[in-house]
mmCIF file of C-alpha atoms in Angstrom:
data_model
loop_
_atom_site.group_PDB
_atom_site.id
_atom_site.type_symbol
_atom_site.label_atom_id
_atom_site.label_comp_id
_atom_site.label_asym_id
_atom_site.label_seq_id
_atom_site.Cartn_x
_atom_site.Cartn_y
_atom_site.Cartn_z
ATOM 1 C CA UNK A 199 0.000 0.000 0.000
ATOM 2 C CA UNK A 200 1.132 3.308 -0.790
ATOM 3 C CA UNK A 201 1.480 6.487 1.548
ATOM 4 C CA UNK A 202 -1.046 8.143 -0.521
ATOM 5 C CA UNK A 203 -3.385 4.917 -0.118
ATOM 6 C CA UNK A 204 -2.848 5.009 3.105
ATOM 7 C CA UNK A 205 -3.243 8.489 4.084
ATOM 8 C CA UNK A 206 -7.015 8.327 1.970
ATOM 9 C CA UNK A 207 -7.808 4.765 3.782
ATOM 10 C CA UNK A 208 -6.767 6.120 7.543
ATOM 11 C CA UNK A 209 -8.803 9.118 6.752
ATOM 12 C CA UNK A 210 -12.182 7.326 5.237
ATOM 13 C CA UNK A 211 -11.908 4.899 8.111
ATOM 14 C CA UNK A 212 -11.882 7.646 10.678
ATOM 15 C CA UNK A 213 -14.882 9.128 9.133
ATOM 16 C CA UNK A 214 -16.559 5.275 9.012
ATOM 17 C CA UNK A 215 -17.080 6.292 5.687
ATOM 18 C CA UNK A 216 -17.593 3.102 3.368
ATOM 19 C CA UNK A 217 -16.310 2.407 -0.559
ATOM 20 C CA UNK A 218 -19.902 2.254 -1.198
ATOM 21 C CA UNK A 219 -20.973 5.861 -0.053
ATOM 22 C CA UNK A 220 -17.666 7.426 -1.883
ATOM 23 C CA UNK A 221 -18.391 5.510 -5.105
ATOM 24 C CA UNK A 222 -22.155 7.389 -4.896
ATOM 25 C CA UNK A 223 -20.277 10.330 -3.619
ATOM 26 C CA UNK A 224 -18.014 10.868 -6.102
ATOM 27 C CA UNK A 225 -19.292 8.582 -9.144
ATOM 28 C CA UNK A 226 -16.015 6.493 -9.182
ATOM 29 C CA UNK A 227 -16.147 2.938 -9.275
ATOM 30 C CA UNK A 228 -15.718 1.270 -6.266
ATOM 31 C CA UNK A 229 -12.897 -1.246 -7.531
ATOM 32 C CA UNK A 230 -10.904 2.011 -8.576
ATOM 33 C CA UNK A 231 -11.150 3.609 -5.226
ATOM 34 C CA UNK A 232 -9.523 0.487 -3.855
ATOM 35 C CA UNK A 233 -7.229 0.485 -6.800
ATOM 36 C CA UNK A 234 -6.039 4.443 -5.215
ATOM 37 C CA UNK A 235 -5.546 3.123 -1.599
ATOM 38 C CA UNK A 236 -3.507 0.021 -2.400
ATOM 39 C CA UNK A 237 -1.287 2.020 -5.070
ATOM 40 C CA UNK A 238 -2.125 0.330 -8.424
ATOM 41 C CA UNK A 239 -2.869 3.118 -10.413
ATOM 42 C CA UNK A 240 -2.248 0.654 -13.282
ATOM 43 C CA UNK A 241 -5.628 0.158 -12.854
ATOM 44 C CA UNK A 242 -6.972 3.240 -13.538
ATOM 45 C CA UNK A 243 -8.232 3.443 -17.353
ATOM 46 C CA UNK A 244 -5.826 6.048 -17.971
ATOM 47 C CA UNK A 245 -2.694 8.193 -16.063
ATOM 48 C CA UNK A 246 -4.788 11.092 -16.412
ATOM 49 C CA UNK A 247 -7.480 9.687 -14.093
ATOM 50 C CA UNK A 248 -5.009 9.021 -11.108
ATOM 51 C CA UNK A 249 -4.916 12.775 -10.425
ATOM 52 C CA UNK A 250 -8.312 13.541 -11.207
ATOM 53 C CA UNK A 251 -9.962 10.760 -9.148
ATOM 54 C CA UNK A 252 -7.537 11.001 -6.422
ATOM 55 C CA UNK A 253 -8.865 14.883 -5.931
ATOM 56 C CA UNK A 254 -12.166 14.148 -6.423
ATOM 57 C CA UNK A 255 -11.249 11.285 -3.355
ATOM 58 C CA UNK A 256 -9.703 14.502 -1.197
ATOM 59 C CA UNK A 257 -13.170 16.570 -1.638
ATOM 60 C CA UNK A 258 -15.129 13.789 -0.578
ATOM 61 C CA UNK A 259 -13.479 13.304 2.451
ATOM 62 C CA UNK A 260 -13.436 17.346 3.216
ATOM 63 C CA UNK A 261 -9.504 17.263 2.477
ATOM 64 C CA UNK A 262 -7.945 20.203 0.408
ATOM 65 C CA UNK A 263 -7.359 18.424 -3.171
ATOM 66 C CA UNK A 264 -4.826 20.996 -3.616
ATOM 67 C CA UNK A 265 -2.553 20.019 -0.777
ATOM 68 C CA UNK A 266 -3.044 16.666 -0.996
ATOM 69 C CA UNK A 267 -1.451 16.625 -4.389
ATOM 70 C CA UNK A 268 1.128 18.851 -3.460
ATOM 71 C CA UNK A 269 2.796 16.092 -0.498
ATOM 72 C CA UNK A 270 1.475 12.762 -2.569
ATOM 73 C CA UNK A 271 1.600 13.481 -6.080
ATOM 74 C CA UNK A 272 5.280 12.133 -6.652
ATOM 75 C CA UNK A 273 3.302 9.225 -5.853
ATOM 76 C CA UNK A 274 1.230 9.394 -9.193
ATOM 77 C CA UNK A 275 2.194 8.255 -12.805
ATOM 78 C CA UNK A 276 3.233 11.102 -15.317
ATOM 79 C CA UNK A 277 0.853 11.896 -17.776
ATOM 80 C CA UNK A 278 2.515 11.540 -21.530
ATOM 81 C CA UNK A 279 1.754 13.551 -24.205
ATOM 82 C CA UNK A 280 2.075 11.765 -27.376
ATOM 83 C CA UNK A 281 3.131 14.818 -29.265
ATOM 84 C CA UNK A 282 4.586 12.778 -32.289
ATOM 85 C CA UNK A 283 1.835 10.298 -32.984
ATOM 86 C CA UNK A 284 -0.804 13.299 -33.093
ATOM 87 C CA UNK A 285 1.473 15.429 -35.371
ATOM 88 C CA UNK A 286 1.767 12.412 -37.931
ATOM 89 C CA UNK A 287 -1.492 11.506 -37.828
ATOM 90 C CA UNK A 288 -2.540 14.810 -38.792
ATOM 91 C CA UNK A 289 0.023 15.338 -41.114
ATOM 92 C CA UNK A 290 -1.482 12.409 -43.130
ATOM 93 C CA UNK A 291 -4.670 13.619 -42.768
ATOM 94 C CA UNK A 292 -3.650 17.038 -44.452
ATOM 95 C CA UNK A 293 -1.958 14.901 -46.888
ATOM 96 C CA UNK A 294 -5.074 12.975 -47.558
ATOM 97 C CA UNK A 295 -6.893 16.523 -47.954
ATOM 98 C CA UNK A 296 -4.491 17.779 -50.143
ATOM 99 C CA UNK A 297 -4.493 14.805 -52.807
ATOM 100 C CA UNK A 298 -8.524 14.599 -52.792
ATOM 101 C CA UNK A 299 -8.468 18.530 -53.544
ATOM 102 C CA UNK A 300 -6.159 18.219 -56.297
ATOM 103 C CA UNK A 301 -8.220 15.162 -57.984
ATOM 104 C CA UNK A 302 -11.650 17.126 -57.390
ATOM 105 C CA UNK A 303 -9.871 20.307 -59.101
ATOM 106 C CA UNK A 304 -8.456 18.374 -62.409
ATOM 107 C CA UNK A 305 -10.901 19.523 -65.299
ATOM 108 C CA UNK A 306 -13.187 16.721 -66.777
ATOM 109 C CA UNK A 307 -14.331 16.401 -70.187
ATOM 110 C CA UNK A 308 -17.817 14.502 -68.812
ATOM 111 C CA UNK A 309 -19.587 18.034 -69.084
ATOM 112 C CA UNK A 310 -19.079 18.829 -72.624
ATOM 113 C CA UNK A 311 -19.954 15.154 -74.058
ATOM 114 C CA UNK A 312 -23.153 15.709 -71.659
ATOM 115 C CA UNK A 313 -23.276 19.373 -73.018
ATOM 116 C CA UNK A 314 -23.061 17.627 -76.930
ATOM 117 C CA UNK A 315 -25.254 15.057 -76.050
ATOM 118 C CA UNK A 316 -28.155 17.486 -74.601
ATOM 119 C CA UNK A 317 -27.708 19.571 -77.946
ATOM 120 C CA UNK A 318 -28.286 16.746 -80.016
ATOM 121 C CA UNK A 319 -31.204 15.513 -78.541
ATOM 122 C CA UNK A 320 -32.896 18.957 -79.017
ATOM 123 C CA UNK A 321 -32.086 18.842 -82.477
ATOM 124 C CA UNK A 322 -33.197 15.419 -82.988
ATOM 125 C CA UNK A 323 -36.169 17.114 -81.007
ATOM 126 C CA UNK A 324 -36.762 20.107 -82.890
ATOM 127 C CA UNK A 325 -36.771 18.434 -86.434
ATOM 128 C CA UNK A 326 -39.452 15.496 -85.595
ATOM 129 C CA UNK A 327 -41.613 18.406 -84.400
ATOM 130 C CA UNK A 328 -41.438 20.612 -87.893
ATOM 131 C CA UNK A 329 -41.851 17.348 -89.481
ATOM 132 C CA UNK A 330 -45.102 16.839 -87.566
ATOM 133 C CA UNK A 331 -46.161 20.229 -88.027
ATOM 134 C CA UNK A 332 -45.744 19.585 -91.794
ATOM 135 C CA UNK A 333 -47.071 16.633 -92.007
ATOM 136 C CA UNK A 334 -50.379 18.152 -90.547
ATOM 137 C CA UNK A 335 -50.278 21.201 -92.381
ATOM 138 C CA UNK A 336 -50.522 18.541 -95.513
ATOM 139 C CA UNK A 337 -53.539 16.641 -94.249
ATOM 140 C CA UNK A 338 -55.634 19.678 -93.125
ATOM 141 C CA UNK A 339 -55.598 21.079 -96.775
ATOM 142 C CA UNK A 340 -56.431 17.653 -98.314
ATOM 143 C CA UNK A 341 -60.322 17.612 -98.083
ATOM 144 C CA UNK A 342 -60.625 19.894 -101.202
ATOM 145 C CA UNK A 343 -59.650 23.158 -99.423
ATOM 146 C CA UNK A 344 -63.042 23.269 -98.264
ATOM 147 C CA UNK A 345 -63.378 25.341 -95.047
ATOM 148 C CA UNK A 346 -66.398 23.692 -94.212
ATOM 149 C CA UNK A 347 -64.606 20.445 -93.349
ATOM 150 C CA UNK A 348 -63.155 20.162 -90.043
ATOM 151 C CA UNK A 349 -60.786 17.264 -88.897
ATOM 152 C CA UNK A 350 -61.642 15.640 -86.328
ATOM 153 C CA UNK A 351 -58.979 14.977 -83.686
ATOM 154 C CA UNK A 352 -58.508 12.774 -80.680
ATOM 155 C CA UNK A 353 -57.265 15.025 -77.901
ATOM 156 C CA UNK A 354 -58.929 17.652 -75.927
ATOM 157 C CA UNK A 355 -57.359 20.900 -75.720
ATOM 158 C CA UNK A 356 -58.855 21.501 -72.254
ATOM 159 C CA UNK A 357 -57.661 18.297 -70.584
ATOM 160 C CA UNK A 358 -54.907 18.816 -68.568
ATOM 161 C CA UNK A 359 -50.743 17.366 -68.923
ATOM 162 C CA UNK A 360 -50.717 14.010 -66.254
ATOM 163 C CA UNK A 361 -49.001 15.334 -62.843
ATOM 164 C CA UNK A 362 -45.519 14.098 -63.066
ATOM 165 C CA UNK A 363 -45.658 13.140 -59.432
ATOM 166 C CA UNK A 364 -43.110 9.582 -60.235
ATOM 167 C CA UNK A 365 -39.901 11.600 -60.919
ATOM 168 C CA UNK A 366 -40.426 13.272 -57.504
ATOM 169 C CA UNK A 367 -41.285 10.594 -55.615
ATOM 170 C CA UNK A 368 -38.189 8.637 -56.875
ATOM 171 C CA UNK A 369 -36.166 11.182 -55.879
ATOM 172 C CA UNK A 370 -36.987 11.442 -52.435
ATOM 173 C CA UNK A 371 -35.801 7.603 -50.817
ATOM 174 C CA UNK A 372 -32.418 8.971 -52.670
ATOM 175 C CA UNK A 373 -32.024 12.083 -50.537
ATOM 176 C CA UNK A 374 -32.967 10.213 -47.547
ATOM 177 C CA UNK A 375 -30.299 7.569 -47.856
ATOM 178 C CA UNK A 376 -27.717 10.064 -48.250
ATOM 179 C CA UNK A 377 -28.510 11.622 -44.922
ATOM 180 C CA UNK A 378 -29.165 8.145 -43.056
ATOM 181 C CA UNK A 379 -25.767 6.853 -44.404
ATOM 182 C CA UNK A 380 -23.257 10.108 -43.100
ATOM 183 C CA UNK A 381 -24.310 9.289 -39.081
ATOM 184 C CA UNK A 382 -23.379 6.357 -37.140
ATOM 185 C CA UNK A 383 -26.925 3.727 -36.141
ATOM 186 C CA UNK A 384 -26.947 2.455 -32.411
ATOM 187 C CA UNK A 385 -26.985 -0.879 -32.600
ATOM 188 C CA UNK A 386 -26.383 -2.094 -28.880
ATOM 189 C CA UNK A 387 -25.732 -0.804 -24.887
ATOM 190 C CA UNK A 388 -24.502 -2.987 -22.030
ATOM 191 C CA UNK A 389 -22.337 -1.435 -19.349
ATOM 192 C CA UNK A 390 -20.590 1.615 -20.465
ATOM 193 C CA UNK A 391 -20.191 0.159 -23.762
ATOM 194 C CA UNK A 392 -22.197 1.572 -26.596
ATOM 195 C CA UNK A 393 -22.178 0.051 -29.960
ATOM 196 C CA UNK A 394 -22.798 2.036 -33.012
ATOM 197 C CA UNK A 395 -23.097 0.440 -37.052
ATOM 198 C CA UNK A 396 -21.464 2.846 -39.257
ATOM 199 C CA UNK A 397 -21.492 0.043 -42.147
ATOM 200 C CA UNK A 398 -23.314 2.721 -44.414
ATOM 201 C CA UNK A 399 -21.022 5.382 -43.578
ATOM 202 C CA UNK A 400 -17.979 5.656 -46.351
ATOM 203 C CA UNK A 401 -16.111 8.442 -44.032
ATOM 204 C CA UNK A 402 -15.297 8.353 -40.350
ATOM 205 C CA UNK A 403 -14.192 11.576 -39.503
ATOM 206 C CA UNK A 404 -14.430 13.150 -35.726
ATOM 207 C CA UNK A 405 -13.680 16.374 -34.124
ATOM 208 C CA UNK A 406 -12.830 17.099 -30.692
ATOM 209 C CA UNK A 407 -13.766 20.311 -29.144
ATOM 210 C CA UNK A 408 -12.651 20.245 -25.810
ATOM 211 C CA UNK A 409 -14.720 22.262 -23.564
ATOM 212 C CA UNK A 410 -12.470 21.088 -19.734
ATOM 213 C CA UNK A 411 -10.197 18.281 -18.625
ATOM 214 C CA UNK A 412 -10.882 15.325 -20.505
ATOM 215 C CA UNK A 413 -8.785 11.860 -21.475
ATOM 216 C CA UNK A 414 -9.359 10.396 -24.497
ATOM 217 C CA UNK A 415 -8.174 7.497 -26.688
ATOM 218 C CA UNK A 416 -8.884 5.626 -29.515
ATOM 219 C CA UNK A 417 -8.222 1.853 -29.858
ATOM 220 C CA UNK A 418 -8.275 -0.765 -32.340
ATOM 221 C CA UNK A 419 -9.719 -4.319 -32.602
ATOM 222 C CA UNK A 420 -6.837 -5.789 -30.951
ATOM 223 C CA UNK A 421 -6.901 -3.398 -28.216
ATOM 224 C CA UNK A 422 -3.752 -1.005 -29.357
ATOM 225 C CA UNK A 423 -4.104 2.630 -29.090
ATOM 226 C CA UNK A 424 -4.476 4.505 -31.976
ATOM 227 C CA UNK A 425 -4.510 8.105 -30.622
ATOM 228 C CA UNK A 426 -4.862 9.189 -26.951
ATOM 229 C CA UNK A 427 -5.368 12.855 -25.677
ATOM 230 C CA UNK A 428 -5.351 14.581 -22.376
ATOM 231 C CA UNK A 429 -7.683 17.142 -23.443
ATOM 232 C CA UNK A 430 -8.428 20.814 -21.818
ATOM 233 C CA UNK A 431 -10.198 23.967 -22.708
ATOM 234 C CA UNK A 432 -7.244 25.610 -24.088
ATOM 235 C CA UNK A 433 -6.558 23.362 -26.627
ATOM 236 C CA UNK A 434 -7.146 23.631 -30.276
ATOM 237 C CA UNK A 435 -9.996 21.373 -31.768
ATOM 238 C CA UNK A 436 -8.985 17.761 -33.058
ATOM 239 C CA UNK A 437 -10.014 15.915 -36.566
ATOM 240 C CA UNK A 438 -9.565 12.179 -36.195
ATOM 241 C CA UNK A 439 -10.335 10.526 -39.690
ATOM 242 C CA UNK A 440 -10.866 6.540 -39.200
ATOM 243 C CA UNK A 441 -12.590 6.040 -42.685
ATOM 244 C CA UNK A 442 -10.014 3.233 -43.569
ATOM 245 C CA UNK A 443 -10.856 1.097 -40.161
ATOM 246 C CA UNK A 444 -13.532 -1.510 -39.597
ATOM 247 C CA UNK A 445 -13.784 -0.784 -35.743
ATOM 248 C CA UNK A 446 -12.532 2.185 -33.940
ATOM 249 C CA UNK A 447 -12.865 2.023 -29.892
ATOM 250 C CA UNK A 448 -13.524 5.454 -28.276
ATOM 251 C CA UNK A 449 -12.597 5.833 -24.591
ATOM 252 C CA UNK A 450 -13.984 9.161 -22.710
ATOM 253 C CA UNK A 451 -13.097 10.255 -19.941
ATOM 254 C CA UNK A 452 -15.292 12.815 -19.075
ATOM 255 C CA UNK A 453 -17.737 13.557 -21.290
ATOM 256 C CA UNK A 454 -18.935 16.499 -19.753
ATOM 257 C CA UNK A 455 -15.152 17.936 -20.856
ATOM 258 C CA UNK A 456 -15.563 17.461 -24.845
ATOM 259 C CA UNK A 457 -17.891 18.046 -27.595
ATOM 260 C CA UNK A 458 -17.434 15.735 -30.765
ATOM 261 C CA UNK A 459 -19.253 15.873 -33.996
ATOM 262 C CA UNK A 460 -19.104 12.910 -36.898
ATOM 263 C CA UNK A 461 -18.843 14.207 -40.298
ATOM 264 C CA UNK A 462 -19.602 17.737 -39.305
ATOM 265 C CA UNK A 463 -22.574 17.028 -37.606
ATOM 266 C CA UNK A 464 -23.196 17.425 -33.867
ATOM 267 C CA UNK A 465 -22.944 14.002 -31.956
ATOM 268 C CA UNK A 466 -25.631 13.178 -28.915
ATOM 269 C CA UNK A 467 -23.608 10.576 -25.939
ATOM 270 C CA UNK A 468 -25.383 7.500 -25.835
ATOM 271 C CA UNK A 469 -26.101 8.289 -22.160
ATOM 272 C CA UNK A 470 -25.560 10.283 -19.077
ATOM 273 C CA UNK A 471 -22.334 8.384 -17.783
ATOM 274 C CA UNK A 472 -19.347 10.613 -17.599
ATOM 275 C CA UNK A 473 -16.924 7.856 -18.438
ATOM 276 C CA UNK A 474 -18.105 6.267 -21.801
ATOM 277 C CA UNK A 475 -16.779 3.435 -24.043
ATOM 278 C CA UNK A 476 -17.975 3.500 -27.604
ATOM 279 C CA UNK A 477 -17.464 1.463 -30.675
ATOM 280 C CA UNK A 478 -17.816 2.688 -34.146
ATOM 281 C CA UNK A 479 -17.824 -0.801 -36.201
ATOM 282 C CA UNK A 480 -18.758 -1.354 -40.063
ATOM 283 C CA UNK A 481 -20.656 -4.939 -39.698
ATOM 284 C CA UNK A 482 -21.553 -5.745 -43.085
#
């Protein structure tokens, strides 16, 4: 046991304070409050929660947080700052950017054979209807050039065209597939996991907006981190693109620290938890 586990134990025991009232008092799992008083902040689901459950302990107990950090915190595992891995990963992302925008600016000569195309079908158009025209102008002086005969015809003027009501309707289940596939579908909830189908989506792109002290990482199938932040409100926002993975883990913190939208578009948290788990998986 460590002298920080043992100053928080002695205390909560002089209080007969239980693990059960401080995990409802402070929302932090009881196996990670026991984790803090016997030293194995290995435990922990990240370095950065060592310090910030550790206060959060103090203030539960009445203790100053502050000056409990101050004499123990040599105690507590350095937070790392992967510097490195986030500047390469968002130097390939700019990369990535860069390339699309130069294939989206390249001219293409699909507009002018649609352009030549369009022009000959008018024409084509335009000459059956002067044919018609003459054609009719042929049979109406037939009958003698009598004006006394009229031609009888099939159509009524006064009837109106048929509502083309198809082309619209076929349109529609197209616009709404296009917004249903650029959002991930929740699929599944048990624990603190939430499971979310983005099997639809072709991109997988998240930013971070952090809003207070968060921790944050990203993990793949096998349980390797991909990127991991220790997020505050002074930081600039983060774009995480993960449109070339099948299954992307995301570990929060504290939610109530960061704001994230998916594909530019606001994303709700699954539920009220502050410390989340959720996977982003294509199943199909």
């Amino acid at each position: 046991m460590s002298e920080l586990g043992a100053f928080l134990r002695n205390k909560r025991l002089d209080q007969n304070m239980s693990l059960d009232y401080l995990q409802e008092a402070t929302k932090i799992q009881k196996r990670y409050l026991l984790a803090i008083e016997n030293g194995q902040y290995e435990a922990l689901p990240g370095a950065f929660y060592a310090k910030a459950f550790v206060k959060s302990y103090s203030e539960a107990l009445g203790l100053d947080p502050d000056a409990v950090i101050e004499q123990y915190g040599g105690e507590l595992p350095e937070v790392h700052h992967p510097e490195n891995r986030r500047r390469s990963r968002m130097d390939r992302l700019q990369r990535r950017r860069k390339a699309s925008g130069k294939s989206q600016g390249r001219p293409t000569l699909l507009p002018v054979f649609a352009g030549i195309l369009f022009l000959g079908i008018v024409g084509f158009g335009l000459f059956l209807a002067i044919q018609g025209l003459s054609d009719s102008g042929d049979q109406s002086s037939s009958p003698g050039d009598d004006p006394g005969v009229q031609v009888e015809s099939n159509e009524d003027p006064g009837e109106p065209p048929a509502p083309q009501e198809n082309e619209q309707e076929e349109d529609a289940p197209a616009e709404e597939d296009e917004e249903n596939g650029s959002q991930p579908e929740e699929v599944s909830s048990e624990g603190m996991v939430t499971t979310f189908d983005v099997s639809g989506m072709e991109t997988l792109e998240m930013e971070l907006t952090f809003t207070g002290e968060s921790y944050i990482d990203t993990k793949d199938e096998s349980g390797s981190i991909i990127d991991q932040y220790d997020g505050t409100a002074d930081m600039d926002p983060v774009t995480l693109d993960y449109s070339d993975l099948d299954y992307v883990l995301l570990n929060i913190g504290n939610t109530s620290g960061v704001e994230i939208t998916i594909n530019g578009e606001a994303f709700e948290w699954p539920n009220d938890s502050i410390h989340q788990n959720i996977v982003f998986e294509r199943m199909e």
